[in-house]
CSV table of C-alpha atoms in Angstrom, one decimal:
chain,number,residue,atom,x,y,z
A,1,MET,CA,-21.3,23.2,-11.3
A,2,ASP,CA,-19.2,21.2,-13.8
A,3,TYR,CA,-17.6,21.7,-17.1
A,4,ALA,CA,-17.5,19.2,-20.0
A,5,VAL,CA,-14.5,18.9,-22.4
A,6,HIS,CA,-15.2,17.3,-25.8
A,7,TYR,CA,-11.9,15.7,-26.7
A,8,VAL,CA,-10.9,14.7,-30.2
A,9,LYS,CA,-10.3,11.0,-30.5
A,10,ALA,CA,-7.8,9.4,-32.9
A,11,ASN,CA,-10.5,8.6,-35.5
A,12,GLY,CA,-11.6,12.3,-35.5
A,13,SER,CA,-14.8,11.9,-33.5
A,14,GLN,CA,-15.3,13.5,-30.1
A,15,SER,CA,-15.6,12.0,-26.6
A,16,VAL,CA,-16.9,14.0,-23.7
A,17,LYS,CA,-15.4,14.1,-20.2
A,18,VAL,CA,-17.1,16.0,-17.3
A,19,PHE,CA,-15.0,17.6,-14.6
A,20,LYS,CA,-16.2,19.0,-11.3
A,21,LEU,CA,-15.8,22.8,-11.0
A,22,THR,CA,-17.4,23.7,-7.7
A,23,ALA,CA,-20.6,23.3,-5.6
A,24,LEU,CA,-22.4,26.6,-4.6
A,25,THR,CA,-25.8,28.0,-4.0
A,26,LEU,CA,-26.9,31.3,-5.4
A,27,ALA,CA,-29.9,33.4,-4.5
A,28,ALA,CA,-32.2,34.6,-7.3
A,29,GLY,CA,-30.5,37.2,-9.4
A,30,GLU,CA,-27.1,36.7,-7.6
A,31,THR,CA,-24.1,36.3,-9.9
A,32,ARG,CA,-20.7,34.8,-9.3
A,33,THR,CA,-17.5,34.9,-11.5
A,34,LEU,CA,-15.5,31.7,-11.6
A,35,ALA,CA,-12.2,30.9,-13.2
A,36,LYS,CA,-10.5,27.6,-14.0
A,37,ARG,CA,-7.4,26.4,-15.9
A,38,HIS,CA,-7.4,23.0,-17.5
A,39,ALA,CA,-4.0,21.5,-18.5
A,40,PHE,CA,-3.6,19.6,-21.7
A,41,LYS,CA,-0.3,18.0,-20.7
A,42,PRO,CA,0.6,14.5,-21.9
A,43,MET,CA,-0.9,11.8,-19.6
A,44,THR,CA,-0.8,8.0,-19.6
A,45,THR,CA,-4.6,7.9,-19.3
A,46,ARG,CA,-5.5,10.3,-22.1
A,47,VAL,CA,-3.8,11.1,-25.4
A,48,HIS,CA,-4.5,14.6,-26.8
A,49,HIS,CA,-5.0,14.5,-30.5
A,50,PRO,CA,-4.9,17.7,-32.6
A,51,GLY,CA,-8.1,19.1,-33.9
A,52,LEU,CA,-11.2,21.0,-32.9
A,53,HIS,CA,-12.2,20.3,-29.2
A,54,ALA,CA,-15.1,21.9,-27.4
A,55,LEU,CA,-16.1,23.1,-23.9
A,56,GLU,CA,-19.4,23.5,-22.2
A,57,VAL,CA,-20.4,24.6,-18.7
A,58,GLN,CA,-22.9,22.3,-16.9
A,59,VAL,CA,-25.2,23.7,-14.2
A,60,ASN,CA,-27.5,21.2,-12.3
A,61,GLY,CA,-26.9,18.6,-15.0
A,62,VAL,CA,-27.9,21.0,-17.9
A,63,ARG,CA,-25.2,22.1,-20.3
A,64,HIS,CA,-25.0,25.8,-21.3
A,65,GLY,CA,-22.9,27.5,-23.9
A,66,HIS,CA,-20.6,25.9,-26.3
A,67,THR,CA,-17.2,27.1,-27.4
A,68,GLU,CA,-14.7,25.4,-29.6
A,69,PHE,CA,-10.9,25.6,-29.6
A,70,GLU,CA,-8.1,24.0,-31.6
A,71,VAL,CA,-5.4,21.8,-30.2
A,72,ARG,CA,-2.2,21.7,-32.2
A,73,THR,CA,0.9,19.5,-31.8
């Protein structure tokens, strides 16, 4: 199970980066609640630009859901 963050680039387009969340096996009908924090602190490898970013959950390589959030400076 992974999650994909669609970062806003300097030119306003988006670039996606996939992060590992966890590996788990669920039985049919079984549910699990997961939580994760993702820091948007300044890094030398990634500049965070203001704008509308997006987040998706990825299960077995298939993306599910899509939510957007705004990053302000």
